[in-house]
XYZ file of C-alpha atoms in Angstrom:
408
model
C -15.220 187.227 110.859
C -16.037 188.746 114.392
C -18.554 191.085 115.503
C -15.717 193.624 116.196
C -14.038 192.646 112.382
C -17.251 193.306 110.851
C -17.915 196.730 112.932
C -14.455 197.710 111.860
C -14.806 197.208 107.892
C -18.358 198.492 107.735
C -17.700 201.835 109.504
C -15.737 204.891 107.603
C -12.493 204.108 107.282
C -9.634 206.404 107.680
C -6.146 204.269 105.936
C -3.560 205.458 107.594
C -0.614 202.916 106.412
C 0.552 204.060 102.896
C 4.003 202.931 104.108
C 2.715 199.208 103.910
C 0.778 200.004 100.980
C -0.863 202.357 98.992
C -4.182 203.064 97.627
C -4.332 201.484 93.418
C -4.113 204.702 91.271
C -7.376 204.425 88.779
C -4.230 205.202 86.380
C -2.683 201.637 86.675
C -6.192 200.636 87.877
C -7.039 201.386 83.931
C -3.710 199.987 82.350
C -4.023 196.771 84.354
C -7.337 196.238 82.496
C -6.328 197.667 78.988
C -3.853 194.965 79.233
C -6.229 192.575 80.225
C -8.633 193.171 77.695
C -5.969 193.784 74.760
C -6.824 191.477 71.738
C -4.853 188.100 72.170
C -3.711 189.037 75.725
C -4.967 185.730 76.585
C -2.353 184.199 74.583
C 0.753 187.101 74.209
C 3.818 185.961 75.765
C 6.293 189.222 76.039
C 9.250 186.685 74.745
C 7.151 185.088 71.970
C 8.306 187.083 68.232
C 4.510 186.871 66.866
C 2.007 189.787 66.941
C 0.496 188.550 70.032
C 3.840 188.859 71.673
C 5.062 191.850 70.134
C 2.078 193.695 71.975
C 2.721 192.081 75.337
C 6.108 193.028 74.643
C 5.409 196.517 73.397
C 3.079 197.368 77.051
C 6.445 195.766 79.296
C 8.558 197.933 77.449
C 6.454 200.991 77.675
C 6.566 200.548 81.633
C 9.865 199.930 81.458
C 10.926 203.264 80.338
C 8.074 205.260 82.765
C 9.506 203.490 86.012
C 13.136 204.700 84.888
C 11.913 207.821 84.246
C 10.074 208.053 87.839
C 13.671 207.876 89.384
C 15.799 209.552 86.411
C 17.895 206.107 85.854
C 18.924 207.120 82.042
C 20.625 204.386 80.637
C 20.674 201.895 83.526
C 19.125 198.591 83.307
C 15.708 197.634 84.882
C 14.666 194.268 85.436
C 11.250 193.639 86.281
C 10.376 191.674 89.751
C 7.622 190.761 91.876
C 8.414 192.785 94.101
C 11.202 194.792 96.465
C 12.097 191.667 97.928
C 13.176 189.960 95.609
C 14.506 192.658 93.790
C 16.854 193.245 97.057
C 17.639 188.855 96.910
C 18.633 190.057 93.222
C 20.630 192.657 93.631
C 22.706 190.913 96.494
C 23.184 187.826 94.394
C 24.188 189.680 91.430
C 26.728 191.078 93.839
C 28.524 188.323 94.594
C 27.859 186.388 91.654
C 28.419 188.704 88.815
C 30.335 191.731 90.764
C 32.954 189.922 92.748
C 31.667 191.552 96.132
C 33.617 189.770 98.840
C 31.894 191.911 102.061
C 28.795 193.575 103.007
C 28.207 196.921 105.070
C 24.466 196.703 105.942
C 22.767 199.615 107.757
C 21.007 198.991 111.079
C 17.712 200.545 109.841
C 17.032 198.388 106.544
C 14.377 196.786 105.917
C 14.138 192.953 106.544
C 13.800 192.520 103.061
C 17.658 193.595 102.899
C 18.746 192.528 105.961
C 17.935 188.947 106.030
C 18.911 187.812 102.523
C 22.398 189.820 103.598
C 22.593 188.015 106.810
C 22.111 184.670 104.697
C 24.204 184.903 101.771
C 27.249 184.099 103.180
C 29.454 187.118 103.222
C 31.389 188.917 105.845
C 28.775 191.329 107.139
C 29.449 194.858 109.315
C 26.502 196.659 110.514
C 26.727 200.535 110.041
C 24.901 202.508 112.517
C 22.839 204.894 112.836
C 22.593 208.137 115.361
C 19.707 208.885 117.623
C 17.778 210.363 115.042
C 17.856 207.722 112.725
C 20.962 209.249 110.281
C 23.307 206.807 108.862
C 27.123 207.678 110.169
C 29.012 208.601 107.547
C 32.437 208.469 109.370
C 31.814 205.197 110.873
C 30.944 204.108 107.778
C 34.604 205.639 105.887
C 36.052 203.479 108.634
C 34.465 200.182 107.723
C 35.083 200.979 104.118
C 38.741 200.831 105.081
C 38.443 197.243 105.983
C 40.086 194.661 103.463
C 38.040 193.515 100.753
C 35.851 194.919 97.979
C 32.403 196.057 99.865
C 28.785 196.179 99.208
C 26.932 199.092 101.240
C 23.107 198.644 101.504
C 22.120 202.105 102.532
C 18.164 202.965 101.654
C 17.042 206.176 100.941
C 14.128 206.396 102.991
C 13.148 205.111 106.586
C 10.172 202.803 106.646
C 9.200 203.207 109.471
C 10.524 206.770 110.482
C 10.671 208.194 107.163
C 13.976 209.939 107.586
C 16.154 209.972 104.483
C 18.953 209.016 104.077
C 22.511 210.827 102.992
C 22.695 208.239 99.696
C 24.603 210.485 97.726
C 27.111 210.770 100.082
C 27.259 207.268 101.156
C 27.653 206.507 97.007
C 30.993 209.116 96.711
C 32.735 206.814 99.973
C 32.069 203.931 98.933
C 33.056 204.142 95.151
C 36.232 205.840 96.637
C 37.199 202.393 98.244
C 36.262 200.692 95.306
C 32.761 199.112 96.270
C 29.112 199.115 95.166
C 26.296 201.287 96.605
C 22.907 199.420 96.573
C 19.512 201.840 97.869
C 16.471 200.620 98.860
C 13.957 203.563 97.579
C 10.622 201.327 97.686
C 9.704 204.001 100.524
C 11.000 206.931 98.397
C 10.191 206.418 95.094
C 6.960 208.420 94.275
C 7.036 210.251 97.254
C 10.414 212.534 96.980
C 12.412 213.229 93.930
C 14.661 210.497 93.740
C 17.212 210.289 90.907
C 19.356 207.409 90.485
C 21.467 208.835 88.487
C 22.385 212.143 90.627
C 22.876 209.944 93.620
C 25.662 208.288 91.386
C 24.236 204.746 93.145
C 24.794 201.372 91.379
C 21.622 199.343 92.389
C 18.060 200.529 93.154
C 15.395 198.816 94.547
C 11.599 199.748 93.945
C 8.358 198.433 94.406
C 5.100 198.997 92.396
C 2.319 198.811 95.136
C 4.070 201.477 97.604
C 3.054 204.034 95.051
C -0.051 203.772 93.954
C 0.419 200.395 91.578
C -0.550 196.508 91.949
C 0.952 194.322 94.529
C 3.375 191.601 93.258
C 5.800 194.294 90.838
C 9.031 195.833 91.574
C 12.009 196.276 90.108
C 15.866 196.592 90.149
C 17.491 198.914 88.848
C 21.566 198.701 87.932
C 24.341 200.544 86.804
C 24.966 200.420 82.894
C 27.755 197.944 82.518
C 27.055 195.927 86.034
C 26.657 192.098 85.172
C 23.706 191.092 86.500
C 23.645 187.702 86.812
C 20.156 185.617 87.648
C 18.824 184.613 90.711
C 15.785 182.584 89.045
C 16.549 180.195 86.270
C 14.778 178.314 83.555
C 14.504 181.129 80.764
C 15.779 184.055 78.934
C 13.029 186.537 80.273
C 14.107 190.386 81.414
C 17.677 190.723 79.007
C 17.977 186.859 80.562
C 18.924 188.417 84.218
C 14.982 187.052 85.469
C 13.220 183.665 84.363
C 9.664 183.531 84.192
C 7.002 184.841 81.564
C 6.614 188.666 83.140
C 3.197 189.464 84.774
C 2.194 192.161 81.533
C -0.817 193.767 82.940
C 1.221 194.144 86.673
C 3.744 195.322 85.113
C 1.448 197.904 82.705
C -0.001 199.221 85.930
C 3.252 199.540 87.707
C 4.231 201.721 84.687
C 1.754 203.493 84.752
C 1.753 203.920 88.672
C 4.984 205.386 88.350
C 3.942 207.792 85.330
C 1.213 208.758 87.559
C 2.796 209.463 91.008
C 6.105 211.206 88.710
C 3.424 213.952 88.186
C 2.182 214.474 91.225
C 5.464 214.710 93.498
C 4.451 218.716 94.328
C 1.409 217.581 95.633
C 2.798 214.802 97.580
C 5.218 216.516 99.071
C 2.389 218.899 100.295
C 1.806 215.644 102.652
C 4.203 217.639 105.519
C 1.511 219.887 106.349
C -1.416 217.393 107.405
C 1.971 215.354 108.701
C 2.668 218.688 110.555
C -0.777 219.119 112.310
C -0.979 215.539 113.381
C 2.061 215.661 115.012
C 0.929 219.538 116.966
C -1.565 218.477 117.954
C -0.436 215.309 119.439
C 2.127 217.560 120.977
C -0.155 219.434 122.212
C -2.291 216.904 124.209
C 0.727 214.434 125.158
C 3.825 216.971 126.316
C 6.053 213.365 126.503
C 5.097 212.126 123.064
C 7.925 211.622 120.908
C 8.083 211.789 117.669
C 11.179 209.612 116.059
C 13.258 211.073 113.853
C 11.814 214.788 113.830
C 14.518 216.275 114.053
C 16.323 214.827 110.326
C 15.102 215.364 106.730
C 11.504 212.833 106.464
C 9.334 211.740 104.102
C 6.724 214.453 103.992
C 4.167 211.828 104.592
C 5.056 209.622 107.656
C 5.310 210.218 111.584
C 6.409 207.352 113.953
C 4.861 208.590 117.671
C 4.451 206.840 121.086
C 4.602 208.174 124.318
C 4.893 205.950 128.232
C 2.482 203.751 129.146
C 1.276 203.152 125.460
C 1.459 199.410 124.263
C 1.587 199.654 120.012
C -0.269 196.037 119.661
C -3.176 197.119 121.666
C -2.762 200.320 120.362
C -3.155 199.620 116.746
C -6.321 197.252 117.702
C -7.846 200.179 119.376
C -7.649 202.353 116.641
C -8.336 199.255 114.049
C -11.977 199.330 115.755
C -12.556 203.213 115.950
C -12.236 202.514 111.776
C -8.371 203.613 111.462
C -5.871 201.351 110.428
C -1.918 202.249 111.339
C 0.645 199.572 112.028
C 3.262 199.257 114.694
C 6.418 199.694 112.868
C 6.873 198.090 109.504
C 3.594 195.874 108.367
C 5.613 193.024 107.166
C 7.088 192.502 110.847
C 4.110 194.278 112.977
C 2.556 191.252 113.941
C 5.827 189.579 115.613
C 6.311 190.299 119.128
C 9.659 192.104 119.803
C 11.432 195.519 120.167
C 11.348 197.256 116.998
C 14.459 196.840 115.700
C 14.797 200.834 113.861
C 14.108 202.066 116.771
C 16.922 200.140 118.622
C 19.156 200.697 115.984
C 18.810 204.683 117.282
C 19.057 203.966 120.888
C 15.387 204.202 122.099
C 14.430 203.201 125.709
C 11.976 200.391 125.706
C 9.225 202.019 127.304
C 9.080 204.432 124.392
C 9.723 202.024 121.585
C 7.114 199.802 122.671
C 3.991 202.486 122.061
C 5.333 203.340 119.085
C 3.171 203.192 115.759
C 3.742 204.225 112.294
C 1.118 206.855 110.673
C 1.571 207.049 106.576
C -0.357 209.307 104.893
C -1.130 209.074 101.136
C -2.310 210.455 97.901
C -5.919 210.480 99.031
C -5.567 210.946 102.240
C -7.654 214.124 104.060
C -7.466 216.385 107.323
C -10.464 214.304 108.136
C -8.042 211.384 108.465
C -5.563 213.111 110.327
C -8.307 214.124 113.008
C -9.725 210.970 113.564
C -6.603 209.928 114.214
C -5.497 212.249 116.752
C -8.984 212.413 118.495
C -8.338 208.070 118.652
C -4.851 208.035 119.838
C -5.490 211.124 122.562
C -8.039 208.652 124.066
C -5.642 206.298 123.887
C -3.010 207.903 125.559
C -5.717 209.567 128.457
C -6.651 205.761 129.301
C -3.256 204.436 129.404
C -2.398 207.327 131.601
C -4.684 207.267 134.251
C -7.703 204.373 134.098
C -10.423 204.371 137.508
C -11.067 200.553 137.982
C -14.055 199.250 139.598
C -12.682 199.524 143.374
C -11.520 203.200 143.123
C -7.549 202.409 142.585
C -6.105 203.543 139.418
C -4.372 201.828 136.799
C -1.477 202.832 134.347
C 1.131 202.148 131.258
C 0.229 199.108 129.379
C -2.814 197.138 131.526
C -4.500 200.684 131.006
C -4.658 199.550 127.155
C -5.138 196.041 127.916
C -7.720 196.933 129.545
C -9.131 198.993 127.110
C -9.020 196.031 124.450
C -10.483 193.744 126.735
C -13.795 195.584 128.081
């Protein structure tokens, strides 16, 4: 580890990227070692009919019903994953395997986690766009559903990266119209806004358990009563036989209880907009030409996507990495590729705007003391890029600015 590692994990620390993921909840924290610790957990196999099993089986079960309650899913089916990607490589399988899905009608704002498994699976593919602020278009997307063919629409409810949300419901009444399948991604949503699968009339549902407050490695999909799933992984009759593999019981207890958890606090989540608010004013305030994407649509109440010229986001995000803040430029799983963020192309933004662009999340512990440290960091930032003195009196601008800044 370097000097300037070590400086950076021993200092204060002020997490700032609850989109990538989320602070453990002592609540699943707890349930993750109940399970643990349960008599015979050592040996309980959730499929095995002994007493050992029949407690594994019991906790999986338990979860099952709390993470269907988090998004009001009734009597759809859940089947447990380890995680939203392959609960997406799931859901698009069981598509064209089980549900006869001949096209698909992908969104240009997905997540990779959709978008690549859809580019790959070997279907006729249409992209539906997106306007300037980040909104799926729901006439362009009546016209594709016109299009021969019974169609799959991958439309997630929340922005990543910008946090907008998404017109689902809407999206769900089109598409069923012309006879197709809705899937959401809500791995962003879930825990975070009121999301009910059943309102939004949808007919798959992706989640994820660490976004929202539980252990990395669990997700889920969630499907339409009556939908055949059919199984991506094979080799056993685990999850209603739709997943193989012995399920991960003390994950999935904490996911359960993750979602239990963050199901009772949505008011106070949602109370999120106001420190989201005063970043974002006082950004404003110090950079007139910040921008802040997607503003102007319905957001998460927790995340703000900023840049402003002359900021460079890799640079940027090391900067603030050593003043003890941690953000990411765009989505986490893609932040450390070089490349123009592909949301924000999707909605039209000039390159010397997308390319200072990084993502602040907030979460369920997250403080006004966060917030500030933030904005005091980035306003430095953004004075340096600006306008740097070098050592022979000429100035310096834009991206070397922050290079610069890295470097010294």
């Amino acid at each position: 580890m370097s000097q300037g590692d070590n400086k950076a994990m021993t200092m204060k620390r002020a997490y700032l990227d609850h989109n990538a993921t989320t602070m453990l909840r002592p609540e699943a924290a707890a349930a993750v070692m109940r399970a643990l610790a349960a008599p015979g957990m050592g040996l309980g196999n959730a499929s095995s009919v002994h007493a050992e099993g029949r407690a594994a089986r019991k906790l999986v079960e338990a979860a099952r019903s709390q993470v269907k309650a988090l998004v009001n899913a009734g009597d759809a089916g859940l089947v447990f994953t380890s995680g939203g990607t392959e609960a997406a490589h799931l859901a698009l399988h069981a598509a064209r395997a089980g549900a006869d899905v001949e096209r698909l009608i992908v969104c240009t704002v997905e997540h990779s986690a959709v978008r690549a498994p859809a580019e790959a699976i070997g279907l006729p593919l249409s992209w539906l766009p997106v306007d300037a602020d980040g909104v799926a278009d729901l006439a362009a997307l009546k016209t594709l559903l016109a299009e021969p063919g019974k169609p799959l629409v991958a439309l997630m409810w929340a922005n990543n990266e910008t946090g907008v949300i998404q017109p689902v419901k809407d999206a769900a009444e089109l598409t069923h119209e012309a006879g197709g399948l809705l899937l959401t991604d809500a791995v962003q949503a879930a825990g975070k806004l009121s999301v009910d699968f059943t309102d939004a009339d949808v007919d798959m549902m992706l989640l994820a358990g660490h976004k929202l407050g539980g252990p990395l490695g669990t997700g889920a999909l969630v499907f339409r009563s009556g939908l055949s799933v059919e199984p991506l992984q094979l080799g056993g009759g685990q999850e209603m036989r739709r997943r193989a593999g012995s399920e991960n019981v003390p994950g999935i207890a904490g996911f359960g209880a993750a979602a239990r958890a963050a199901n009772a606090a949505l008011d106070g989540f949602s109370g999120l907009s106001l420190l989201r608010d005063l970043l974002e004013e006082r950004i404003a305030d110090i950079a007139t030409d910040a921008v802040f994407f997607g503003a102007r649509a319905a957001r998460l109440p927790n995340t703000s996507y900023v840049s402003a010229p002359g900021l460079d986001a890799e640079r940027l995000v090391m900067m603030l990495d050593l003043d003890g803040i941690a953000v990411s430029a765009g989505a986490a799983c893609s932040s450390g590729k070089v490349g123009r963020p592909h949301v924000l192309d999707a909605m039209g933004v000039e390159d010397e705007i997308s390319r200072g662009a990084v993502r602040v999340s907030l979460g369920w512990n997250s403080t006004e003391d966060d917030v500030n440290r933030f904005v005091e960091s980035w306003s430095r930032a953004y004075v340096k890029a600006k306008k740097r003195p070098l050592a022979d009196g000429s100035e310096t601008s834009g991206r070397n600015a922050a290079l610069a800044e890295v470097e010294s």
